[in-house]
Short mmCIF file of C-alpha atoms and ligand atoms in Angstrom, two decimals:
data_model
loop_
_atom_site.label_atom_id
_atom_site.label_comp_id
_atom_site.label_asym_id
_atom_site.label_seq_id
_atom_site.Cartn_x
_atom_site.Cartn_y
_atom_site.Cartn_z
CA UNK A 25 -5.72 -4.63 13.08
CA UNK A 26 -2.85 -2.19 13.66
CA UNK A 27 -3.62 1.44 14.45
CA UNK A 28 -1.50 3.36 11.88
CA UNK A 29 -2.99 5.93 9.02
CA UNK A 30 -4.70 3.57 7.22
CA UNK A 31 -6.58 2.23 10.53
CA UNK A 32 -7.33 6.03 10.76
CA UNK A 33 -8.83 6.80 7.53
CA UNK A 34 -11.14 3.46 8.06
CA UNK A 35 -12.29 4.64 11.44
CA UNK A 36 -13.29 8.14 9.59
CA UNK A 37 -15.33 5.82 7.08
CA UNK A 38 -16.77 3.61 9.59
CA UNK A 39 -19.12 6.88 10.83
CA UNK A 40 -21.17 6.24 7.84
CA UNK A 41 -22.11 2.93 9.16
CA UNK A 42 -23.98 1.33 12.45
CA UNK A 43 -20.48 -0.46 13.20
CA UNK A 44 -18.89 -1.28 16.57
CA UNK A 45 -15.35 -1.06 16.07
CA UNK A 46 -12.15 -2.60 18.26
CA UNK A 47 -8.51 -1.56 17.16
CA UNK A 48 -5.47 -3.67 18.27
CA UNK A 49 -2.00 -2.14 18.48
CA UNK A 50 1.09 -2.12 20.55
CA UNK A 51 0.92 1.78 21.19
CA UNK A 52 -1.63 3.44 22.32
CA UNK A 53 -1.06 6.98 21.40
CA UNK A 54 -1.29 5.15 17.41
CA UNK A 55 -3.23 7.47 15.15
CA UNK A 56 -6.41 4.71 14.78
CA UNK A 57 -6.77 4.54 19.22
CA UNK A 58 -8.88 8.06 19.75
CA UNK A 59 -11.41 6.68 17.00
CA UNK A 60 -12.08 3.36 18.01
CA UNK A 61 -14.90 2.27 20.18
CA UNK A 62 -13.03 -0.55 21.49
CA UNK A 63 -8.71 -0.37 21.68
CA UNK A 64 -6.62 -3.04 23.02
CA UNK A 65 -3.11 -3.07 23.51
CA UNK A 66 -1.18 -5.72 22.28
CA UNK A 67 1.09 -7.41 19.35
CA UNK A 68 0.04 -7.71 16.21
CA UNK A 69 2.78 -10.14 15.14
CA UNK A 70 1.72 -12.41 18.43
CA UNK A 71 -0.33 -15.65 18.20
CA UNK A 72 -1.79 -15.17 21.45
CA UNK A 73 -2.70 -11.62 21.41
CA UNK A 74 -4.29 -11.45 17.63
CA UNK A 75 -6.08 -14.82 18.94
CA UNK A 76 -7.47 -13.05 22.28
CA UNK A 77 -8.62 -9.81 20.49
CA UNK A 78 -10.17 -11.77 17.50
CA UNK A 79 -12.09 -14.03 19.08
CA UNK A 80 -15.86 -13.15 19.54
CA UNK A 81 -15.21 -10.73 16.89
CA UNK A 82 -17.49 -10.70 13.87
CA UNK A 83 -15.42 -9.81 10.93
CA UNK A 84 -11.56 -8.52 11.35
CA UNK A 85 -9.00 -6.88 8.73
CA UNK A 86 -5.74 -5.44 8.80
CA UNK A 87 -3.83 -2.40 7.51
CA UNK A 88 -0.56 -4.14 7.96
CA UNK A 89 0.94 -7.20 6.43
CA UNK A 90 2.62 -8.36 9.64
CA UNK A 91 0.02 -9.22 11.66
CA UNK A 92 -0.03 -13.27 13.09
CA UNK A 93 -1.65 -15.16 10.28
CA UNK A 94 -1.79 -18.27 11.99
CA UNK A 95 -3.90 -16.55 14.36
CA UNK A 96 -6.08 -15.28 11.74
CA UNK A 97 -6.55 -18.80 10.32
CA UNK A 98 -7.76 -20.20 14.11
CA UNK A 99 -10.07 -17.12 14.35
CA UNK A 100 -11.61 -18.30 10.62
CA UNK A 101 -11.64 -21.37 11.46
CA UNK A 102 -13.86 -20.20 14.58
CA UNK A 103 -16.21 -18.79 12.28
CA UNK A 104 -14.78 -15.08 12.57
CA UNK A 105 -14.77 -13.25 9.09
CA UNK A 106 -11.08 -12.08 7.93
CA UNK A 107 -10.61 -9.50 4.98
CA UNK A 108 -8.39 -10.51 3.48
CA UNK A 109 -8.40 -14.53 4.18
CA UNK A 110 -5.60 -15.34 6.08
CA UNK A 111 -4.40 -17.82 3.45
CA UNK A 112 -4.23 -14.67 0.55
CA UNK A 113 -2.00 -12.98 3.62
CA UNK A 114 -0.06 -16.09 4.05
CA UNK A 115 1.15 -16.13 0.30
CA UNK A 116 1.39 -12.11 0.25
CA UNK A 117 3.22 -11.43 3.42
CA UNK A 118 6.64 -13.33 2.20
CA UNK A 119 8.08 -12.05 -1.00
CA UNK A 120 9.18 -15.09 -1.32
CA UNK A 121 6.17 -17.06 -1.68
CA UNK A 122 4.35 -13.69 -3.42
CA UNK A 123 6.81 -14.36 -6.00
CA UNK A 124 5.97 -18.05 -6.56
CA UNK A 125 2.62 -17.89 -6.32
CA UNK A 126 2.88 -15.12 -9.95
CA UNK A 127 4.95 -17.44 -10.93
CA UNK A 128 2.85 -20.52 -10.32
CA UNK A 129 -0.47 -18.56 -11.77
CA UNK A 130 1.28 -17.38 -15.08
CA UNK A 131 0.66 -13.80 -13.94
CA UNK A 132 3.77 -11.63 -15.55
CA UNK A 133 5.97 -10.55 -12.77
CA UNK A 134 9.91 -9.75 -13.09
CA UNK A 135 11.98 -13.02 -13.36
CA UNK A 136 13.61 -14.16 -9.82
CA UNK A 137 15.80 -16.62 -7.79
CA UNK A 138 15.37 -17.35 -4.26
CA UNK A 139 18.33 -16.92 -2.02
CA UNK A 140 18.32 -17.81 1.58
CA UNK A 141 21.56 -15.54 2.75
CA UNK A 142 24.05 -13.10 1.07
CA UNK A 143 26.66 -16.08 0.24
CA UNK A 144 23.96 -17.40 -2.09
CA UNK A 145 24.02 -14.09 -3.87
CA UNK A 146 27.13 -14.90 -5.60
CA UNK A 147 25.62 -17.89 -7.58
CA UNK A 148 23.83 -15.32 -9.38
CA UNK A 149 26.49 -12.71 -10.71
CA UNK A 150 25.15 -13.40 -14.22
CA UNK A 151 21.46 -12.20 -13.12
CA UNK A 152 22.62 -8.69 -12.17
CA UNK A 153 22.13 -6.05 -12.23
CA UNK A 154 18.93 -6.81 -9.96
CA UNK A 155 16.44 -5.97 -7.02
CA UNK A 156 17.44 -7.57 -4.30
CA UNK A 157 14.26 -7.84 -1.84
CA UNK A 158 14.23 -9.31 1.48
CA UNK A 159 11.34 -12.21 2.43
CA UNK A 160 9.60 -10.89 5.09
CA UNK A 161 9.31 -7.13 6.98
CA UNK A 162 10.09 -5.08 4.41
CA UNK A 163 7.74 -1.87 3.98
CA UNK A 164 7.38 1.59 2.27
CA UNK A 165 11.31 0.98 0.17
CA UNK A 166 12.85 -1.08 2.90
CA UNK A 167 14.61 -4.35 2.28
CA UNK A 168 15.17 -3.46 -0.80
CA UNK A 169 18.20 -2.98 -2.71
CA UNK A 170 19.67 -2.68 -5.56
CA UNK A 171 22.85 -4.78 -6.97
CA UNK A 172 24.63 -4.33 -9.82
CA UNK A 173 28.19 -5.98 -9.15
CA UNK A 174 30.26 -8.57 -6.85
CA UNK A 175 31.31 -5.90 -4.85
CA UNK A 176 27.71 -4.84 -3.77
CA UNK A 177 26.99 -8.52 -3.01
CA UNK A 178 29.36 -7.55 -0.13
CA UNK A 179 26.72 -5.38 1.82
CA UNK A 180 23.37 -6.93 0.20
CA UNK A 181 21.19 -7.90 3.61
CA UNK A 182 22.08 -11.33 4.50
CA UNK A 183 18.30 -13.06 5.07
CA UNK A 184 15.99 -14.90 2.61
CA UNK A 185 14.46 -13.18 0.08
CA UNK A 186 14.37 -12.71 -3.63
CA UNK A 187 16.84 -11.50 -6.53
CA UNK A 188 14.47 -9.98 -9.50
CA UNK A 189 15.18 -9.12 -12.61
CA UNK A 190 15.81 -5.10 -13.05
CA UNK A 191 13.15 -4.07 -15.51
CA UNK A 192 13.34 -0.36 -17.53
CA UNK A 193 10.64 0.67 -15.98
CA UNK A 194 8.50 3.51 -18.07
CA UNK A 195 6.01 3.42 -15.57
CA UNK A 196 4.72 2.49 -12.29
CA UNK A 197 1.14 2.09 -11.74
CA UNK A 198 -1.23 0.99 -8.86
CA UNK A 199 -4.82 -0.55 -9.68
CA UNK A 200 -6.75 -1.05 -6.28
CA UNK A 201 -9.79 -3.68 -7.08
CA UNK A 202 -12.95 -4.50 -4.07
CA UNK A 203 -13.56 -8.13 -3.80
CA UNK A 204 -16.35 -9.16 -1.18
CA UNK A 205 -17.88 -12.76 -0.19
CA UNK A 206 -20.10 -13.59 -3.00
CA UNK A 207 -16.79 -13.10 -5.40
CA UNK A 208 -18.33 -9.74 -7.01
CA UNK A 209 -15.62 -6.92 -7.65
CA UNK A 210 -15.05 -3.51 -8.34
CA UNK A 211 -12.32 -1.82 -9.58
CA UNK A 212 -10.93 1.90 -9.35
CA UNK A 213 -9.17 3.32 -12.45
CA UNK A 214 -5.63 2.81 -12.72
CA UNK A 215 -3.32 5.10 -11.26
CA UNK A 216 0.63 6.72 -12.07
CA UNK A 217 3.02 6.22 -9.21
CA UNK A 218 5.48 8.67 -9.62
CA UNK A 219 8.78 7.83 -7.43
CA UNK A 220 12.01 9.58 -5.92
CA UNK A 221 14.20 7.32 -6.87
CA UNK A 222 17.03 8.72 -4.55
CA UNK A 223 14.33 7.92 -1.60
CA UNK A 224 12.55 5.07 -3.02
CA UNK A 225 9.14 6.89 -2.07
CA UNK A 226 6.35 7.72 -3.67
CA UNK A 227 6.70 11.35 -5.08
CA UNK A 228 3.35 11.93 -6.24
CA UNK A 229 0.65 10.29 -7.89
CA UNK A 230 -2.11 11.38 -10.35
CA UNK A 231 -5.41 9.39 -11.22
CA UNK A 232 -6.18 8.66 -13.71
CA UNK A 233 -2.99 7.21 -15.34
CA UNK A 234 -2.25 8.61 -18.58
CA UNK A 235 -1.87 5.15 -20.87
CA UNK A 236 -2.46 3.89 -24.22
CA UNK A 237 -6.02 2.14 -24.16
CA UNK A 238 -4.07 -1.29 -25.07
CA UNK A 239 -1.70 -0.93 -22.20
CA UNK A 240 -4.43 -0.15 -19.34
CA UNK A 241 -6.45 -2.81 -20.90
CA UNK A 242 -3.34 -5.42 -20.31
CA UNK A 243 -2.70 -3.99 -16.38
CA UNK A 244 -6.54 -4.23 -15.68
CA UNK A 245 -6.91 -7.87 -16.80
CA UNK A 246 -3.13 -8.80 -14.94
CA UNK A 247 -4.79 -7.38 -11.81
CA UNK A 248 -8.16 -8.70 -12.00
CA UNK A 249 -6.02 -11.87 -12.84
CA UNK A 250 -4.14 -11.42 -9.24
CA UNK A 251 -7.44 -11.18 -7.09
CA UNK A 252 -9.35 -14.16 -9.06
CA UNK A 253 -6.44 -16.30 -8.15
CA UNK A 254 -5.77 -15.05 -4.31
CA UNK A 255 -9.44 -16.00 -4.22
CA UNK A 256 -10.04 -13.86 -0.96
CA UNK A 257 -12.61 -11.20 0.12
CA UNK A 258 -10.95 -8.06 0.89
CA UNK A 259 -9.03 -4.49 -0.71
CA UNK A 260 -6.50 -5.27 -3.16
CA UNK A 261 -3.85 -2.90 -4.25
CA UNK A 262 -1.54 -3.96 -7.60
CA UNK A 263 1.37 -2.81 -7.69
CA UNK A 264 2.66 -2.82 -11.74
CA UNK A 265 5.38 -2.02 -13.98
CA UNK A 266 5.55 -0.82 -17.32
CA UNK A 267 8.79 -1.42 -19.72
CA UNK A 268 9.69 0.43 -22.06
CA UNK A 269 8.55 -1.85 -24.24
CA UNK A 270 4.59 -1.28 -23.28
CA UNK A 271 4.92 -5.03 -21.35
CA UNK A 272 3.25 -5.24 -18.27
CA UNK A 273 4.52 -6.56 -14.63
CA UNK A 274 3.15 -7.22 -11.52
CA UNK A 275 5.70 -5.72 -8.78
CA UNK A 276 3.83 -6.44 -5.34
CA UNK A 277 0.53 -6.22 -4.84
CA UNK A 278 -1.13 -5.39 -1.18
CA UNK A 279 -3.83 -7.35 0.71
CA UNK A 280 -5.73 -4.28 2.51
CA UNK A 281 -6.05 -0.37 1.96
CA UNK A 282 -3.67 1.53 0.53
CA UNK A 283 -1.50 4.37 0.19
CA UNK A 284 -2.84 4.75 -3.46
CA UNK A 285 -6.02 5.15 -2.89
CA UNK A 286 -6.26 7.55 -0.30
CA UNK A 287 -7.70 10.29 -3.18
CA UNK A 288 -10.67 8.27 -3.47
CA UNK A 289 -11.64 9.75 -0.40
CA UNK A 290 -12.70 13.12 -1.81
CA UNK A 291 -12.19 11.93 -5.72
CA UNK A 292 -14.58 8.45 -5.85
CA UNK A 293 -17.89 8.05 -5.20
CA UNK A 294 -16.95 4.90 -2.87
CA UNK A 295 -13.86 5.37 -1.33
CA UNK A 296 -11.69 2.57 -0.96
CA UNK A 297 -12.13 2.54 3.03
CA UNK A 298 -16.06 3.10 2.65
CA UNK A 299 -15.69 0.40 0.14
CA UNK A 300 -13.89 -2.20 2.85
CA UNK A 301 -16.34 -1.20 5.34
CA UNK A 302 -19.16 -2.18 2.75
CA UNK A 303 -17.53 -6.16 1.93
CA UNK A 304 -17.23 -6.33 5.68
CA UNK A 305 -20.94 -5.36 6.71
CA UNK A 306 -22.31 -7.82 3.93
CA UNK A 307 -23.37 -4.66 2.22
CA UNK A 308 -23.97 -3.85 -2.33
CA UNK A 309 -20.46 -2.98 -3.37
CA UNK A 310 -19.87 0.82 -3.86
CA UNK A 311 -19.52 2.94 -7.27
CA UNK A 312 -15.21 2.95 -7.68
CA UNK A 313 -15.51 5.51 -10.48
CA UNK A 314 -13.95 8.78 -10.11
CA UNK A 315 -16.18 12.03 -9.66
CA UNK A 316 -12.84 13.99 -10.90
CA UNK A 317 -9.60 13.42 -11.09
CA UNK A 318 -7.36 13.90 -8.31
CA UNK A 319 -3.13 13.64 -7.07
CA UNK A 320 -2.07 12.66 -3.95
CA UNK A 321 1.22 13.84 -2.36
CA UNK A 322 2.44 12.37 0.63
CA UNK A 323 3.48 14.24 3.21
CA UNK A 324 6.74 12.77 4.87
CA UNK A 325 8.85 13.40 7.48
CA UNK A 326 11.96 15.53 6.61
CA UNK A 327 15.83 14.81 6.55
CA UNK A 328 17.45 16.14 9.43
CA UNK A 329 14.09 16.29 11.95
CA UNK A 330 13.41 14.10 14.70
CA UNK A 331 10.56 14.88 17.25
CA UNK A 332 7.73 16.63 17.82
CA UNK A 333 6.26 17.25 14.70
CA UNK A 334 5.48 20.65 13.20
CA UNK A 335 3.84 21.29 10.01
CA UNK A 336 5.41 24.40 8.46
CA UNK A 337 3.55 26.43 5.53
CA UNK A 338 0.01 24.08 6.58
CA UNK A 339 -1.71 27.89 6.47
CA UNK A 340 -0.84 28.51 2.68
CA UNK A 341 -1.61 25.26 1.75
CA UNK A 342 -4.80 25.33 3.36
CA UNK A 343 -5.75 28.32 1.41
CA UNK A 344 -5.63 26.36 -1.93
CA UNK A 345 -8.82 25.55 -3.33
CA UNK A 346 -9.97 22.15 -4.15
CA UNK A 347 -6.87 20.89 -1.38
CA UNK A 348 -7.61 18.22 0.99
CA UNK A 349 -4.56 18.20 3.69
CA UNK A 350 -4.62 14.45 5.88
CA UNK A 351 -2.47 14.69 8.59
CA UNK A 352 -2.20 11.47 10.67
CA UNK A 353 -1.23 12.59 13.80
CA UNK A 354 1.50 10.78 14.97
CA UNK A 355 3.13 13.27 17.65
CA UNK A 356 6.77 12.35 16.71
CA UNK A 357 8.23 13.13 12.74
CA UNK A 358 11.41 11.35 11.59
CA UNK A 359 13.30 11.34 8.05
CA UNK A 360 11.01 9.73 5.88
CA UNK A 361 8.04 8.99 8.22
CA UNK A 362 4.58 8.68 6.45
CA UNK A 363 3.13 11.89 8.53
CA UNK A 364 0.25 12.49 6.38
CA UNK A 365 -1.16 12.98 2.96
CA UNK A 366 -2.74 15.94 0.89
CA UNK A 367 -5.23 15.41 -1.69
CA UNK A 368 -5.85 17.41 -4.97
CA UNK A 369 -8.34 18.03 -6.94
CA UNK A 370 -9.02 19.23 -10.57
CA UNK A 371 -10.06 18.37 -14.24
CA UNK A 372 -6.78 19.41 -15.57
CA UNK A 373 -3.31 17.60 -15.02
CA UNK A 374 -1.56 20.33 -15.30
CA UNK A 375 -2.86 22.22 -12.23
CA UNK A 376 -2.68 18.87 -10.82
CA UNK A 377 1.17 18.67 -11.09
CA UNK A 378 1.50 22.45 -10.48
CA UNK A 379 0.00 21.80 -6.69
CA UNK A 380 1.70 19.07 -6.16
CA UNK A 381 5.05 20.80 -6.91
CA UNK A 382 4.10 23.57 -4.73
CA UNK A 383 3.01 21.25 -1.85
CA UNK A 384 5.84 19.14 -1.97
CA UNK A 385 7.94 22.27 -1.95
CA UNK A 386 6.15 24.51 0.81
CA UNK A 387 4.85 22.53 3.32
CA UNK A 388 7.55 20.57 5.25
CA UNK A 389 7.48 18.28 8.49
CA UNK A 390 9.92 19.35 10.80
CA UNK A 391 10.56 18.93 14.29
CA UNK A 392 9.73 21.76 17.31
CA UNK A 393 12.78 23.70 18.30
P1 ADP B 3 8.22 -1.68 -1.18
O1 ADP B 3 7.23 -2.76 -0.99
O2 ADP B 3 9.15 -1.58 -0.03
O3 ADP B 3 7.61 -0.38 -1.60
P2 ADP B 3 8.90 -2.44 -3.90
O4 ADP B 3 9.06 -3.88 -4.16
O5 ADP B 3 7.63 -1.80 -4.35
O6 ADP B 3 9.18 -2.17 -2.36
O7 ADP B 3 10.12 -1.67 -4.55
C1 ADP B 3 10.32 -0.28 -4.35
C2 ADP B 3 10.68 0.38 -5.67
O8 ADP B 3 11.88 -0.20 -6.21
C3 ADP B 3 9.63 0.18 -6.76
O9 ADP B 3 8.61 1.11 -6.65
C4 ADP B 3 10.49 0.39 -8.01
O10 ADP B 3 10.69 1.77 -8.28
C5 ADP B 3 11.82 -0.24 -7.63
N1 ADP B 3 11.84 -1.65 -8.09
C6 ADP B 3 11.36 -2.71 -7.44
N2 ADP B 3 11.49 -3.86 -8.17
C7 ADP B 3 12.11 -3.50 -9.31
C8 ADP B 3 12.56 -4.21 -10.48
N3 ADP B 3 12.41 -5.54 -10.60
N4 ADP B 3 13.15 -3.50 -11.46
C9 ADP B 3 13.33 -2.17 -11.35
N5 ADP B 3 12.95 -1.44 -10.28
C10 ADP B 3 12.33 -2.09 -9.28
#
């Protein structure tokens, strides 16, 4: 449910199968609505409107964490299959009770307090500097901040949400694991997040991650940990830390598809969409291993452009070898906007960075005139 990218990409799995397939979302020029059998307009966040669409339905997921959850649960309830469960969205969906629920399972996360406005902030001066991240909504680096004095407590969000512990991070990784019905799993190899820090986005990534054996070994079993315990069907991304002292974190982790997986498209033998599609149809769970490695870069709206969108130096990209360009087609760009995605390809990490350099650095999304 919702008709964004990652609705996309599943729609361009779903060919593979003999699938019916009905996309909700409030606009209907999303980038999901020209591949759908079935689209209906409506709210994902609405009780009645997830309720309506679901119903008769014989298995539903989302790509977003906002959809209506208690209309999920009535839908289950009705005998319609959810990926995830609407009780693993339930605890995901709110930092807040994301945060407990590590917390509660003994699963290593950053330390945190609770705080319910801004004025509670200032009970915690002694915790900063910290992450200050807001309960619900927040997506892709928003609602959160960081705070490092009294004086920044001054324009912290004032909401619910959490204050974490700032950790030295070395490293951030991403392990996406395939859960389906009967409990099985599968798990794709671990892979480096590389951020802009100034942006909070993802700069590029590169699978496999580069870690000593002892280190991977510790994020595999945290995130196999993380998906035993949410004890739902479903695609599960987690999102970890590493200090610089080689311990290991959980930051967030993601109950659907995700934005670090998208290389397993041309770099897996099961990709994780194909691989959502399969726990969904009651088919064998897919191969996750990598056929080679691969780097994402993701291609984002740029500062200063707002409207049509316009993809300038597409034709030299395209003439790269072993380059797979995604783009999502949403008609309008703005600064920052997820517009699309390019995939590389190649044994060596070196090439790997050199491409994604040059990509990041020659092909731009701007707006028309
Ligand atoms: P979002 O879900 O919006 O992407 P995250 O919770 O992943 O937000 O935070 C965005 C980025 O902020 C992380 O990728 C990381 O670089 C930084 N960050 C988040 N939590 C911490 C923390 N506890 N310590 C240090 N940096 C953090």
């Amino acid at each position: 449910m919702g008709g964004g990218q990652l609705g996309r990409m599943l729609l361009q799995a779903a060919a593979n199968y003999p699938v019916e397939t009905h996309v909700m979302e409030n606009d209907p020029g999303c980038p999901a609505a020209h591949l759908c059998h079935h689209f209906t307009r409506g709210d994902i966040t609405n009780y009645d409107d997830v309720y309506q669409f679901g119903k008769g339905l014989e298995a539903l997921t989302i790509e977003i964490e906002s959809v209506n959850e208690e209309a999920l649960l009535q839908l289950e309830k009705e005998g319609v299959r959810v990926y995830p469960s609407p009780s693993a969205l339930k605890t995901i969906k709110n930092k807040i009770s994301q945060k407990s629920f590590y917390r509660d399972h003994e699963i290593p996360s950053p330390e945190f307090v609770v705080t319910q406005n801004r004025a509670d902030l200032k009970a915690h001066l002694a915790f900063l500097p910290a992450v200050h991240k807001i309960g619900m909504g927040g997506y892709d680096g928003r609602g959160v901040e960081i705070i490092r004095n009294a004086e920044e407590i001054s324009r912290a969000f004032d909401a619910p949400g959490v204050l974490e512990k700032m950790v030295r991070i070395k490293k951030e990784l991403s392990i996406i694991i395939a859960a389906n019905d009967k409990g099985e799993t599968a798990m794709y190899p671990a892979v480096d997040m590389v951020f802009d820090n100034k942006l909070n986005v993802l700069e590029y990534q590169i699978s496999p991650a580069e870690l000593p054996e002892k280190v991977l070994w510790k994020a595999q079993a945290i995130a196999r940990k993380v998906v035993k315990d949410l004890d739902s069907p479903g695609i599960f991304a987690i999102e970890l830390f590493v200090d610089e002292n080689d311990q290991v974190f959980v930051n967030e982790t993601a109950p659907r598809v995700h934005n670090s997986g998208h290389h397993t498209i041309e770099a897996h033998f099961s990709s994780q969409f194909d691989m959502l599609w399969r726990i969904m149809l009651g088919y064998p769970l897919g191969n996750p291993a990598a056929i080679t490695p691969a780097a994402i870069v993701n291609l984002l709206g740029a500062e200063g452009h707002s409207g049509e969108a316009v993809y300038e130096g597409l034709e030299e990209i395209l003439r790269i070898e072993n380059v797979f360009v995604h783009i999502y087609g949403k008609k309008e760009t703005r600064p920052g906007r997820k517009m699309g995605h390019v995939t590389i390809l190649s044994k060596e990490k070196q090439e790997l960075i050199h491409q994604a350099n040059r990509i990041r650095h020659n092909l731009k999304v701007v707006s028309a005139g």
